[in-house]
Coordinates of C-alpha atoms and ligand atoms in Angstrom, one line a residue:
M1 CA 0.0 0.2 -0.1
H2 CA 1.4 3.5 -1.1
H3 CA 1.2 5.2 2.4
N4 CA 2.7 8.3 0.6
T5 CA -0.5 8.9 -1.4
P6 CA -3.0 8.9 1.3
L7 CA -5.5 11.0 -1.0
I8 CA -5.2 9.1 -4.0
S9 CA -5.7 5.9 -2.3
T10 CA -8.8 7.0 -0.3
V11 CA -10.1 8.4 -3.4
V12 CA -9.6 5.2 -5.7
V13 CA -10.3 2.6 -2.8
G14 CA -13.3 4.3 -1.7
L15 CA -14.8 4.8 -5.4
V16 CA -13.7 1.3 -6.4
L17 CA -15.2 -0.5 -3.4
A18 CA -18.2 1.8 -3.5
F19 CA -18.7 0.6 -7.2
V20 CA -18.4 -2.9 -6.3
F21 CA -20.4 -2.9 -3.2
G22 CA -23.2 -0.5 -4.8
A23 CA -23.5 -2.9 -7.9
L24 CA -23.6 -6.1 -5.4
V25 CA -26.6 -4.5 -3.5
Q26 CA -28.3 -3.2 -6.7
R27 CA -28.2 -6.7 -7.7
V28 CA -30.7 -7.9 -4.6
R29 CA -32.8 -4.6 -5.2
V30 CA -31.5 -2.6 -2.3
S31 CA -30.5 1.0 -2.8
P32 CA -26.8 1.6 -3.7
L33 CA -26.3 3.8 -0.8
V34 CA -26.0 1.1 1.2
G35 CA -23.5 -0.4 -0.8
Y36 CA -21.2 2.8 -0.3
L37 CA -21.7 2.8 3.3
L38 CA -20.6 -1.0 3.5
A39 CA -17.7 0.2 1.5
G40 CA -16.7 2.8 4.2
V41 CA -17.0 0.0 7.0
V42 CA -14.8 -2.2 4.8
M43 CA -12.0 0.5 4.5
G44 CA -12.6 1.7 8.3
P45 CA -10.5 1.4 11.0
F46 CA -12.9 -1.4 12.6
T47 CA -12.4 -3.8 9.8
P48 CA -9.1 -5.8 9.2
G49 CA -7.2 -4.8 6.0
F50 CA -6.6 -1.4 4.1
V51 CA -7.6 1.7 6.3
A52 CA -8.1 4.9 4.5
D53 CA -7.5 8.3 6.0
Q54 CA -10.6 9.4 7.9
N55 CA -9.6 13.1 7.7
I56 CA -9.1 13.1 4.1
A57 CA -12.5 11.1 3.6
N58 CA -14.2 13.6 5.7
E59 CA -12.9 16.6 3.6
L60 CA -13.8 14.7 0.4
A61 CA -17.1 14.3 1.7
E62 CA -17.6 18.0 2.3
I63 CA -17.0 18.7 -1.4
G64 CA -19.9 16.3 -2.0
I65 CA -22.2 18.2 0.6
I66 CA -21.0 21.9 -1.3
L67 CA -21.9 20.4 -4.6
L68 CA -25.1 19.1 -3.5
M69 CA -26.0 22.2 -1.8
F70 CA -25.3 24.1 -4.9
G71 CA -27.5 21.9 -6.9
V72 CA -30.4 22.6 -4.6
G73 CA -29.9 26.4 -4.2
L74 CA -29.7 26.1 -8.3
H75 CA -33.5 24.7 -8.1
F76 CA -34.5 26.7 -5.3
S77 CA -35.7 30.3 -5.4
L78 CA -35.9 32.9 -2.5
K79 CA -39.6 32.8 -3.2
D80 CA -39.8 29.1 -2.7
L81 CA -38.0 29.3 0.6
W82 CA -40.2 32.1 1.7
S83 CA -43.4 30.3 0.8
V84 CA -42.7 27.4 3.1
R85 CA -41.5 29.7 6.2
A86 CA -44.8 29.2 8.0
I87 CA -44.3 25.3 8.3
A88 CA -40.3 25.1 7.9
L89 CA -39.5 27.3 10.7
P90 CA -41.7 26.1 13.6
G91 CA -41.4 22.2 12.1
A92 CA -37.6 22.3 12.4
V93 CA -37.7 24.2 15.9
V94 CA -40.2 21.5 17.2
Q95 CA -38.6 18.9 15.9
I96 CA -34.9 19.8 17.2
S97 CA -36.5 20.5 20.6
A98 CA -38.2 17.0 20.6
A99 CA -34.9 14.9 19.7
T100 CA -33.1 17.0 22.0
V101 CA -35.8 16.1 25.0
M102 CA -35.6 12.4 24.0
G103 CA -31.9 12.4 23.6
W104 CA -31.7 14.0 26.8
G105 CA -34.0 11.5 28.4
L106 CA -32.1 8.6 27.2
G107 CA -28.9 10.2 28.4
W108 CA -30.5 10.6 31.9
A109 CA -31.4 6.7 31.9
L110 CA -27.9 6.2 31.1
G111 CA -26.6 8.0 33.8
W112 CA -25.0 11.2 31.9
S113 CA -25.1 14.5 33.2
T114 CA -27.8 17.0 31.9
G115 CA -25.2 18.8 29.8
K116 CA -24.0 15.5 28.1
G117 CA -28.0 14.3 27.5
I118 CA -28.7 17.5 25.9
M119 CA -25.4 17.4 23.7
F120 CA -26.7 13.7 22.8
G121 CA -30.0 14.7 21.9
L122 CA -28.7 17.8 19.7
A123 CA -26.8 15.4 17.8
L124 CA -29.5 13.3 17.1
S125 CA -31.7 16.2 16.0
T126 CA -30.5 17.1 12.6
A127 CA -30.9 15.3 9.2
S128 CA -28.3 14.7 6.7
T129 CA -28.5 17.0 3.7
V130 CA -26.9 14.4 1.3
V131 CA -29.3 11.7 2.6
L132 CA -32.5 13.7 2.1
L133 CA -31.5 15.2 -1.0
R134 CA -30.7 11.8 -2.7
A135 CA -34.1 10.6 -1.2
M136 CA -35.8 13.4 -2.7
Q137 CA -34.3 13.2 -5.9
E138 CA -34.6 9.7 -6.5
R139 CA -38.1 9.9 -6.1
R140 CA -38.5 13.3 -8.1
L141 CA -39.9 14.9 -5.0
I142 CA -37.5 18.1 -5.0
E143 CA -39.7 20.3 -7.1
T144 CA -43.2 19.3 -5.3
E145 CA -44.8 21.3 -2.5
R146 CA -43.7 18.2 0.0
G147 CA -40.1 18.6 -1.4
R148 CA -39.8 22.2 -1.1
I149 CA -41.1 22.2 2.6
A150 CA -38.5 19.6 3.4
V151 CA -35.6 21.2 1.9
G152 CA -36.7 24.5 3.4
W153 CA -37.0 22.6 6.6
L154 CA -33.3 21.3 6.2
I155 CA -32.2 25.1 5.7
V156 CA -33.7 26.1 9.0
E157 CA -32.0 22.9 10.8
D158 CA -28.8 23.9 8.9
I159 CA -29.2 27.4 10.2
A160 CA -29.8 26.3 13.7
M161 CA -26.9 23.9 13.6
V162 CA -24.6 26.8 12.6
L163 CA -25.7 28.7 15.4
T164 CA -25.4 25.5 17.6
L165 CA -21.7 25.1 16.6
V166 CA -20.9 28.8 17.3
L167 CA -22.6 28.8 20.5
L168 CA -21.3 25.5 21.9
P169 CA -17.9 26.5 23.2
A170 CA -19.4 29.7 24.8
L171 CA -22.1 27.3 26.5
A172 CA -19.8 24.7 27.3
G173 CA -19.2 25.7 30.9
L174 CA -23.0 26.2 31.5
L175 CA -23.6 22.8 30.2
N176 CA -21.0 21.1 32.2
G177 CA -22.8 22.2 35.2
D178 CA -20.7 25.5 35.9
A179 CA -23.3 27.6 37.5
G180 CA -21.0 30.6 37.6
A181 CA -20.8 30.7 33.7
M182 CA -24.6 31.6 33.8
A183 CA -23.9 34.8 35.9
D184 CA -22.4 37.0 32.9
W185 CA -25.3 36.8 30.3
R186 CA -23.2 39.1 28.1
A187 CA -21.0 36.4 27.6
L188 CA -23.9 34.2 26.5
A189 CA -25.7 37.1 24.2
W190 CA -22.4 38.0 22.4
P191 CA -21.7 34.9 20.5
I192 CA -25.5 34.8 19.6
V193 CA -25.5 38.3 18.3
I194 CA -22.2 38.0 16.5
T195 CA -23.3 34.8 14.8
L196 CA -26.4 36.2 13.6
G197 CA -24.8 39.4 12.5
K198 CA -22.1 37.2 10.4
V199 CA -25.1 35.2 8.7
A200 CA -26.9 38.3 8.2
A201 CA -23.7 40.1 6.4
F202 CA -23.2 37.1 4.4
V203 CA -26.9 37.0 3.1
V204 CA -26.7 40.7 2.4
F205 CA -23.4 40.4 0.5
M206 CA -24.8 37.8 -1.7
L207 CA -27.9 39.6 -2.4
V208 CA -26.1 43.0 -3.3
V209 CA -22.7 41.8 -4.5
G210 CA -23.1 38.2 -5.7
R211 CA -26.5 38.6 -7.6
R212 CA -24.9 40.9 -9.7
V213 CA -21.0 39.6 -9.9
I214 CA -21.8 35.7 -10.2
P215 CA -24.2 35.7 -13.3
W216 CA -22.2 38.3 -15.1
I217 CA -19.3 36.0 -14.8
L218 CA -21.4 33.3 -16.0
H219 CA -22.6 35.1 -18.8
Y220 CA -19.1 36.3 -19.7
V221 CA -17.9 32.9 -19.8
A222 CA -20.6 31.4 -21.7
H223 CA -19.8 33.8 -24.7
T224 CA -16.3 33.1 -24.9
G225 CA -17.8 29.8 -26.2
S226 CA -15.1 27.5 -24.4
R227 CA -17.1 24.6 -22.4
E228 CA -14.1 23.9 -20.3
L229 CA -13.9 27.3 -19.0
F230 CA -17.9 27.4 -18.2
R231 CA -17.6 24.2 -16.2
L232 CA -14.3 25.5 -14.5
A233 CA -16.6 29.0 -13.7
V234 CA -19.3 27.1 -12.4
F235 CA -17.2 24.7 -10.1
A236 CA -14.9 28.0 -8.9
I237 CA -18.0 29.9 -8.1
S238 CA -19.8 27.0 -6.1
L239 CA -16.6 25.9 -4.0
G240 CA -15.5 29.5 -3.9
V241 CA -18.3 30.9 -2.5
A242 CA -18.8 28.0 -0.1
F243 CA -15.3 28.2 1.2
G244 CA -15.4 32.1 1.4
A245 CA -18.5 32.0 3.2
A246 CA -17.0 29.5 5.6
T247 CA -13.9 31.4 6.1
L248 CA -14.9 34.8 6.2
F249 CA -18.5 34.5 7.6
D250 CA -18.2 31.5 9.6
V251 CA -21.3 30.2 7.6
S252 CA -21.4 26.4 7.0
F253 CA -19.9 25.2 3.8
A254 CA -23.6 23.8 2.9
L255 CA -25.4 27.1 3.7
G256 CA -22.6 29.2 1.5
A257 CA -23.0 26.8 -1.4
F258 CA -26.7 26.7 -1.1
F259 CA -26.8 30.6 -1.6
A260 CA -24.4 30.7 -4.4
G261 CA -26.5 28.2 -6.2
M262 CA -29.8 30.2 -5.3
I263 CA -28.2 33.4 -6.9
L264 CA -27.4 31.6 -9.9
S265 CA -30.9 30.3 -10.2
E266 CA -32.3 33.6 -11.1
S267 CA -30.1 33.6 -14.3
E268 CA -31.2 31.6 -17.5
L269 CA -27.9 29.9 -17.5
S270 CA -28.8 27.9 -14.4
Q271 CA -30.0 24.7 -16.1
R272 CA -26.4 24.6 -17.8
A273 CA -24.8 25.3 -14.8
A274 CA -26.4 22.6 -12.9
N275 CA -25.8 19.9 -15.5
E276 CA -22.0 20.6 -15.4
T277 CA -21.9 19.7 -11.7
L278 CA -23.7 16.4 -11.9
P279 CA -20.8 14.2 -12.6
L280 CA -18.6 15.5 -9.9
R281 CA -21.2 15.7 -7.7
D282 CA -22.3 12.1 -7.8
A283 CA -18.9 11.3 -7.5
F284 CA -18.2 13.2 -4.3
A285 CA -21.7 12.3 -2.8
V286 CA -20.4 8.5 -3.1
L287 CA -17.4 9.4 -1.0
F288 CA -19.5 11.1 1.5
F289 CA -21.2 7.6 2.0
V290 CA -18.1 5.9 2.3
S291 CA -16.5 8.4 4.8
V292 CA -19.7 7.7 7.2
G293 CA -19.1 4.0 6.8
M294 CA -15.7 4.5 8.0
L295 CA -17.2 5.7 11.4
F296 CA -18.9 2.6 11.9
D297 CA -17.7 0.1 14.6
P298 CA -20.0 -3.0 14.1
A299 CA -18.9 -4.2 17.5
I300 CA -21.4 -1.7 19.0
I301 CA -24.4 -3.8 18.2
V302 CA -23.4 -6.7 20.4
K303 CA -21.8 -4.1 23.1
E304 CA -24.6 -1.8 23.3
P305 CA -27.5 -3.5 21.7
L306 CA -30.2 -1.8 24.1
P307 CA -28.9 1.9 24.2
L308 CA -28.3 1.5 20.3
L309 CA -32.1 0.3 19.8
A310 CA -33.0 3.4 22.2
T311 CA -31.1 5.7 19.9
L312 CA -32.5 4.4 16.8
F313 CA -35.9 4.6 18.3
I314 CA -35.4 8.4 18.7
I315 CA -34.1 8.8 15.1
L316 CA -36.4 6.7 13.3
V317 CA -39.8 7.2 15.2
G318 CA -39.5 9.7 17.7
K319 CA -38.3 12.3 15.5
S320 CA -40.9 11.1 12.5
L321 CA -43.7 11.5 14.8
A322 CA -42.8 15.1 16.1
A323 CA -42.5 16.0 12.2
F324 CA -45.5 14.1 11.2
A325 CA -47.6 15.9 14.1
I326 CA -46.6 19.1 13.4
V327 CA -46.9 19.1 9.4
R328 CA -50.6 17.6 10.3
L329 CA -51.2 20.5 12.5
F330 CA -50.5 23.2 10.0
G331 CA -53.0 21.5 7.8
H332 CA -51.3 19.5 5.1
P333 CA -52.3 16.1 4.2
N334 CA -51.0 12.8 5.0
S335 CA -48.9 12.3 2.3
T336 CA -46.9 15.5 2.9
A337 CA -46.6 14.5 6.6
L338 CA -45.4 11.2 5.8
T339 CA -42.7 12.3 3.1
I340 CA -41.3 14.9 5.4
S341 CA -41.1 12.6 8.3
A342 CA -39.4 10.0 6.4
S343 CA -36.9 12.1 4.8
L344 CA -35.9 13.4 8.1
A345 CA -35.7 10.2 9.8
Q346 CA -32.0 9.8 9.7
I347 CA -28.9 11.8 10.8
G348 CA -25.8 12.5 9.3
E349 CA -22.8 14.9 8.7
F350 CA -24.2 17.6 11.1
S351 CA -24.1 14.8 13.8
F352 CA -20.4 14.0 13.1
I353 CA -19.2 17.5 13.6
L354 CA -21.4 17.8 16.6
V355 CA -20.0 14.9 18.3
T356 CA -16.6 15.7 17.4
L357 CA -16.9 19.1 19.2
G358 CA -18.9 17.8 21.9
V359 CA -16.0 15.4 22.8
S360 CA -13.4 17.9 22.4
L361 CA -15.4 20.2 24.9
G362 CA -16.0 17.2 27.4
L363 CA -19.8 17.4 26.6
M364 CA -19.6 13.9 25.1
T365 CA -18.6 10.7 26.2
D366 CA -16.9 8.0 23.8
R367 CA -20.2 6.0 24.3
G368 CA -22.1 8.7 23.4
R369 CA -20.2 9.2 20.1
D370 CA -20.3 5.9 19.2
L371 CA -24.1 5.7 19.8
V372 CA -24.5 8.6 17.6
L373 CA -22.2 7.1 14.8
A374 CA -23.9 4.0 15.1
G375 CA -27.4 5.6 15.0
A376 CA -26.4 7.6 11.8
I377 CA -25.1 4.8 9.8
I378 CA -28.0 2.4 10.5
S379 CA -30.5 5.2 10.3
I380 CA -29.0 6.1 6.5
M381 CA -29.1 2.4 5.9
L382 CA -32.6 1.8 6.8
N383 CA -34.0 5.4 5.3
P384 CA -34.7 3.9 1.9
L385 CA -36.8 1.1 3.6
W386 CA -38.4 3.8 5.8
F387 CA -39.5 5.6 2.3
E388 CA -40.6 2.3 1.1
L389 CA -43.0 1.6 3.9
L390 CA -44.3 5.0 3.6
G391 CA -45.0 4.3 0.0
R392 CA -46.9 1.0 0.9
F393 CA -48.6 2.9 3.6
L394 CA -49.6 5.7 1.0
K395 CA -50.9 3.2 -1.6
D396 CA -53.1 1.5 0.9
K397 CA -54.4 4.5 2.4
E398 CA -54.6 6.8 -0.5
P399 CA -54.5 5.0 -3.9
A400 CA -54.7 8.3 -6.0
A401 CA -51.6 9.3 -4.6
S402 CA -49.3 6.8 -5.9
G403 CA -51.0 7.1 -9.2
G404 CA -51.0 3.4 -10.0
I405 CA -48.2 3.5 -12.4
K406 CA -45.8 0.8 -12.1
P407 CA -42.5 1.6 -13.8
A408 CA -41.4 -1.3 -16.0
G409 CA -38.6 -3.6 -14.4
E410 CA -39.0 -2.0 -11.0
A411 CA -40.6 -4.1 -8.5
R412 CA -40.3 -1.4 -5.5
P413 CA -43.2 0.3 -4.6
V414 CA -41.7 3.8 -4.3
P415 CA -43.6 7.1 -3.6
R416 CA -42.7 9.0 -6.7
E417 CA -44.9 12.0 -7.6
P418 CA -47.4 10.5 -10.5
L419 CA -47.0 11.7 -13.9
P420 CA -50.2 12.1 -16.0
I421 CA -50.5 10.1 -18.9
S422 CA -50.9 11.6 -22.2
A423 CA -54.3 11.5 -24.1
L424 CA -52.6 11.3 -27.5
S425 CA -52.4 8.3 -29.5
N426 CA -51.2 7.2 -32.6
H427 CA -48.6 10.2 -32.1
V428 CA -45.1 10.3 -32.5
V429 CA -43.0 10.6 -29.6
L430 CA -39.7 12.5 -30.1
V431 CA -37.2 12.5 -27.2
G432 CA -34.8 15.4 -27.4
H433 CA -35.3 18.9 -29.0
G434 CA -31.9 20.3 -30.1
R435 CA -30.2 20.1 -33.4
V436 CA -31.9 17.1 -34.9
G437 CA -35.1 17.1 -32.9
S438 CA -36.0 20.5 -33.8
V439 CA -35.7 19.9 -37.5
V440 CA -37.8 16.6 -37.1
S441 CA -40.4 18.5 -35.0
R442 CA -40.8 21.0 -37.3
A443 CA -41.4 19.0 -40.2
L444 CA -44.0 16.6 -38.2
R445 CA -45.7 19.7 -37.2
D446 CA -46.2 20.9 -40.7
A447 CA -47.6 17.6 -41.9
Q448 CA -50.1 17.9 -38.8
T449 CA -48.5 14.9 -37.2
P450 CA -49.6 14.5 -33.5
L451 CA -46.4 14.9 -31.6
L452 CA -45.5 14.6 -27.8
V453 CA -41.8 15.7 -26.9
I454 CA -39.6 14.8 -23.9
E455 CA -37.0 17.3 -23.1
D456 CA -35.0 18.0 -20.1
N457 CA -33.9 21.5 -21.2
P458 CA -36.2 24.1 -19.4
G459 CA -35.3 26.9 -21.9
T460 CA -36.5 24.7 -25.0
I461 CA -39.4 23.4 -22.9
E462 CA -41.1 26.7 -22.2
R463 CA -40.8 27.6 -25.9
L464 CA -42.3 24.3 -26.9
K465 CA -45.1 25.0 -24.5
Q466 CA -45.5 28.5 -25.8
E467 CA -45.9 27.0 -29.1
G468 CA -48.7 24.5 -28.1
V469 CA -46.7 21.2 -28.4
E470 CA -47.5 18.7 -25.7
V471 CA -43.8 18.4 -23.6
I472 CA -43.0 16.1 -21.0
T473 CA -40.2 17.4 -18.9
G474 CA -37.0 15.7 -17.9
N475 CA -34.8 12.9 -18.5
A476 CA -36.7 10.2 -20.7
A477 CA -34.8 7.5 -19.1
A478 CA -35.9 8.1 -16.0
P479 CA -38.9 5.7 -14.7
D480 CA -42.5 6.4 -15.7
M481 CA -41.5 8.8 -18.5
L482 CA -42.3 6.9 -21.4
Q483 CA -45.2 5.3 -19.7
A484 CA -46.5 9.1 -19.2
A485 CA -45.8 9.8 -23.2
N486 CA -48.3 6.9 -23.6
V487 CA -45.8 5.1 -26.2
G488 CA -47.7 2.2 -25.9
A489 CA -50.0 3.7 -28.1
A490 CA -47.7 5.8 -30.3
R491 CA -46.9 5.4 -34.0
G492 CA -43.3 5.8 -33.4
L493 CA -40.5 6.8 -31.1
L494 CA -37.6 9.0 -32.3
V495 CA -34.5 9.2 -29.8
A496 CA -32.7 12.2 -31.1
I497 CA -30.4 12.6 -28.2
P498 CA -26.7 12.5 -28.6
D499 CA -25.9 10.3 -25.6
A500 CA -26.3 6.6 -27.0
F501 CA -25.8 4.9 -23.9
E502 CA -28.7 6.9 -22.4
G503 CA -30.6 6.2 -25.7
G504 CA -30.0 2.5 -25.3
Q505 CA -31.5 2.7 -21.9
I506 CA -34.8 4.8 -23.2
V507 CA -35.0 2.3 -26.3
A508 CA -34.8 -0.7 -23.8
K509 CA -37.6 0.6 -21.6
A510 CA -39.9 1.6 -24.7
R511 CA -39.4 -1.8 -26.2
A512 CA -40.5 -3.2 -22.9
I513 CA -43.6 -1.5 -22.9
S514 CA -44.2 -2.2 -26.8
P515 CA -42.8 -5.3 -28.7
S516 CA -44.2 -3.7 -32.0
L517 CA -43.2 -0.1 -31.7
P518 CA -41.1 1.5 -34.5
I519 CA -38.2 3.1 -32.6
I520 CA -35.5 5.0 -34.6
A521 CA -32.5 6.1 -32.7
R522 CA -29.4 8.3 -33.2
A523 CA -25.8 7.4 -33.3
H524 CA -22.1 8.5 -34.0
S525 CA -20.4 5.2 -34.4
E526 CA -20.7 1.6 -35.3
E527 CA -20.6 0.6 -31.9
E528 CA -23.4 2.8 -30.7
I529 CA -25.5 1.2 -33.7
A530 CA -25.0 -2.0 -32.2
H531 CA -25.8 -1.1 -28.6
L532 CA -28.8 0.7 -29.9
K533 CA -30.1 -2.4 -32.1
F534 CA -29.2 -4.8 -29.2
H535 CA -31.5 -2.7 -27.0
G536 CA -34.3 -3.0 -29.3
A537 CA -34.0 -0.1 -31.9
T538 CA -35.8 -0.7 -35.2
S539 CA -33.5 1.4 -37.3
V540 CA -30.5 3.6 -36.2
I541 CA -29.2 6.7 -37.9
M542 CA -25.6 7.5 -37.7
G543 CA -25.0 11.2 -38.2
E544 CA -21.8 11.1 -39.3
M545 CA -22.8 8.5 -42.0
E546 CA -25.6 10.8 -43.3
I547 CA -23.1 13.7 -43.3
A548 CA -20.7 11.7 -45.7
R549 CA -23.9 10.7 -47.9
A550 CA -24.7 14.3 -48.3
M551 CA -21.2 15.3 -49.1
L552 CA -20.9 12.8 -51.6
A553 CA -24.4 13.5 -53.0
Q554 CA -23.3 17.2 -53.1
I555 CA -19.9 16.7 -54.9
A556 CA -21.7 14.3 -57.4
S557 CA -24.2 16.9 -58.2
D558 CA -21.6 19.9 -58.4
A559 CA -19.6 17.7 -60.8
A560 CA -22.4 17.1 -62.8
A561 CA -23.5 20.7 -62.9
D562 CA -20.1 21.5 -63.8
T563 CA -19.9 19.4 -67.1
A564 CA -23.3 20.7 -68.1
E565 CA -22.3 24.3 -67.4
P566 CA -21.2 26.3 -70.9
V567 CA -17.7 27.4 -71.0
G568 CA -17.0 31.0 -69.5
S569 CA -19.8 30.9 -66.5
N570 CA -18.3 32.6 -63.6
R571 CA -18.6 29.6 -61.3
P572 CA -15.2 29.6 -59.3
S573 CA -13.2 26.3 -60.3
A574 CA -9.7 25.4 -59.5
A575 CA -7.7 26.8 -62.4
Ligands
LIG1 P1 -28.8 18.0 -30.0 O1 -27.5 17.3 -29.6 O2 -28.5 19.4 -30.3 O3 -29.8 17.4 -30.9 O4 -29.5 18.3 -28.6 C1 -30.2 17.1 -27.7 C2 -31.5 17.7 -27.2 O5 -31.8 16.7 -26.4 C3 -31.0 18.7 -26.1 O6 -31.9 19.7 -26.1 C4 -30.9 18.0 -24.6 O7 -31.5 18.9 -23.9 C5 -32.0 17.0 -25.0 N1 -31.7 15.8 -24.3 C6 -30.5 15.1 -24.1 N2 -30.6 14.0 -23.4 C7 -32.1 13.8 -23.0 C8 -32.8 13.0 -22.4 N3 -32.2 12.0 -21.6 N4 -33.9 13.1 -22.1 C9 -34.6 14.2 -22.5 N5 -34.2 15.1 -23.4 C10 -32.7 15.0 -23.7

């Protein structure tokens, strides 16, 4: 093992093991997240064999959090945040308080002091951003009302945690039972004022300066025409703002990145920016789960079964009940209350930061830390299951809420937002409305052929809607999309996107729905043609081949014209 390259070995072993375990658990229809966590356990200090550098893993995980929160910001506007404040604010406060009280109660039963109990409870109170977002994205809930409430709730928790982290050192004396610490209230009030002041200064700075400078930079770079530079600009902005926010304003990385994204969401380049961050974001999110897995000592399950069960009970049941009750109290339906409860029934990165700080301030015992870590990893593992149970529950209770759509090849009932199924029939379904798709669509519309377009670029979608074309928004390879396009009743499917790998997935899904559907796909090489045909394409058009044919036809017709032309014509010719 190369001990002198800890960063490389952590990244490489982390990604390779995550891939292996992710693929293995996927085979048995378990979320790949569990595989990533297992990969972490394997490369952690509590299992034999290779041990990766925990500090490096944690830092890599932070980059994942930054990119994820940046992505959330990109899809989230101030208006959205403001619109959910009535529920998100009290919801988060009540849930944090409930978890803290329950944690304190368990601490009391375990013989800990009040301060240690409160610290333990606080560590159980905040959900993990990464886990929540992954759960929401997988189920296409981010853009729904429930999704907005959950994200708003998370942001409030995030701000509360920023405050807690700053205040803890000041409050440590008090929590440790030093009554004298209470005497000087100014010593307590100051850090609160300063922290709130810094958060406010950051927000004002972003709204006044960031709002003008960031979109300007991106527009400028977009006009240079360099894709590479644009990508770099997006990363520089997301990481730079997060880092700057943390260093200059003591705001968490996550909050800083969220704001950077939110500022950008007002610019029309936002979708492009979001797409640029996707691949790196996914890779770092995987490393986040690996780094969590590394903290887990499986021995705790045998050593402390009852306290662990009680900890899990607080995270899974206690917090869920508190969230459920408050959402229902605010008059939202069961489905909203259950989604929010399930998405928050886990703990993650904030808990790790809190326990580390708690131990250093003497406010957390090693036993408490181990229980929190074990609670985190098990609750993250169980989170997909929790959603599934919720899906079942919703299906039983409110059959309409799950829409009755069962994605092909997917046995697990997951509570996705249902997509309405198109009423069109004998229509053409066109996937992708770019250089190729737009030409096709124009001709089809001129010929009065009924048309449905699936596109994931919001700018294009808006335009098409204005022109009266039926559009389904999103990635055509995602579950339910083709069902919603009613491909079963269509006269044909045209897959006009440049990525043949994704094209193959779309073709396979459509073929599973209809064995006789004519499917025409787009390719750029012989391999891609074979790939698309293998997945069921009726015919595949290779762009480069058509260009070659057109060139040959052009030169042949030019030559024919040349020979037919009288001498002395003014056509340019090679003298
Ligand atoms: P072009 O390569 O110019 O023909 O553009 C391809 C178009 O397809 C772009 O407008 C993309 O937004 C769109 N596109 C690419 N992949 C997908 C997908 N998986 N689902 C829906 N639209 C897509």
